[in-house]
Phi, psi and omega in degrees: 000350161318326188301317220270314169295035211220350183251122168314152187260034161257358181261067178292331151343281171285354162289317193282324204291319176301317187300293196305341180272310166313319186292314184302312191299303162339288188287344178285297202285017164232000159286231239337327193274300197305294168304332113320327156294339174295283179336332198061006184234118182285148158235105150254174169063025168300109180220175175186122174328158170293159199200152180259159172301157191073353188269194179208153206221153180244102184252148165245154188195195175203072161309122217238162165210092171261036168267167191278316186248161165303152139225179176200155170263149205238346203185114179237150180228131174192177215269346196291319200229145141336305150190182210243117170242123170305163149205161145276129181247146212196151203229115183248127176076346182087047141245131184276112159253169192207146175198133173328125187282105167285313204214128158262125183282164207235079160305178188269170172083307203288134181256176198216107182237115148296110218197111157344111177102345172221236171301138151191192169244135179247152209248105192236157214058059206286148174277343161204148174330159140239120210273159177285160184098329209242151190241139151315044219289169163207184162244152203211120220238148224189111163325336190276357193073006126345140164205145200215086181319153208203163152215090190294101166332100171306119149205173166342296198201165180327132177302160184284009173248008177266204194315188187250146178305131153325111187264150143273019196252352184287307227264148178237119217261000000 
């Protein structure tokens, strides 16, 4: 709350608005820290290009599992789309295919990264565009009944500590 001595005090507005964005922001970041410490599973770099409503979208990630056991994710759910399916995508013959995923396994110690050009998730039927800038939620459903709140990021491109670009030079467009 130092923060808070630092705004003259006839200005109680602004004071409330901060007291009220710290407490969310707090409680936000310890259900994300609390569900992942359940999960046994870290997620960075969750991102996805911008996309129009009625359309389909590509989320990415990087999933780490510092839990003791194996798991795999099984499922993502989220409010953005109709619905959410893993796939892979492969370039079979010098054509780029794509195909449904049941499950990615999670060894303990081990990541998984989800990335253009390989695993992701698609986001199909969007109920309103994704604009850059604007965040994605989803869940992320875990063989173990683990669930792992998530925010897949809008942009251009891969966040900057993040995934590798798309090549596009295979594919025919």
């Amino acid at each position: 709350m130092a923060l808070l001595t630092f705004i003259p005090s006839g200005d109680l507005p602004m004071r409330r608005i901060l007291l009220i964005a710290a407490v969310t922001v707090g409680a936000f970041a310890s259900a994300m820290a609390a569900a992942a410490q359940h999960a046994g599973v870290m997620v960075t770099k969750a991102w996805s290009r911008p996309a129009v409503a009625g359309g389909t979208a590509a989320g990415f990630m990087t999933m780490t599992n510092h839990g003791k056991t194996a798991d795999a994710l099984v499922a993502v759910e989220t409010p953005v789309a109709g619905r959410a399916e893993l796939h892979r995508s492969s370039m079979e013959g010098g054509v780029m295919r794509m195909s449904p995923v049941e499950r990615l396994p999670l060894a303990p110690g081990a990541s998984v990264t989800l990335a253009p050009g390989g695993l992701h998730v698609m986001l199909i039927g969007l109920k309103a565009g994704l604009k850059a800038g604007a965040q994605a939620p989803a869940t992320l459903v875990f063989a173990s009944g683990a669930r792992v709140r998530i925010s897949f990021i809008v942009g251009l491109a891969a966040p900057a500590t993040g995934a590798a670009a798309m090549d596009h030079s295979a594919m025919k467009h």
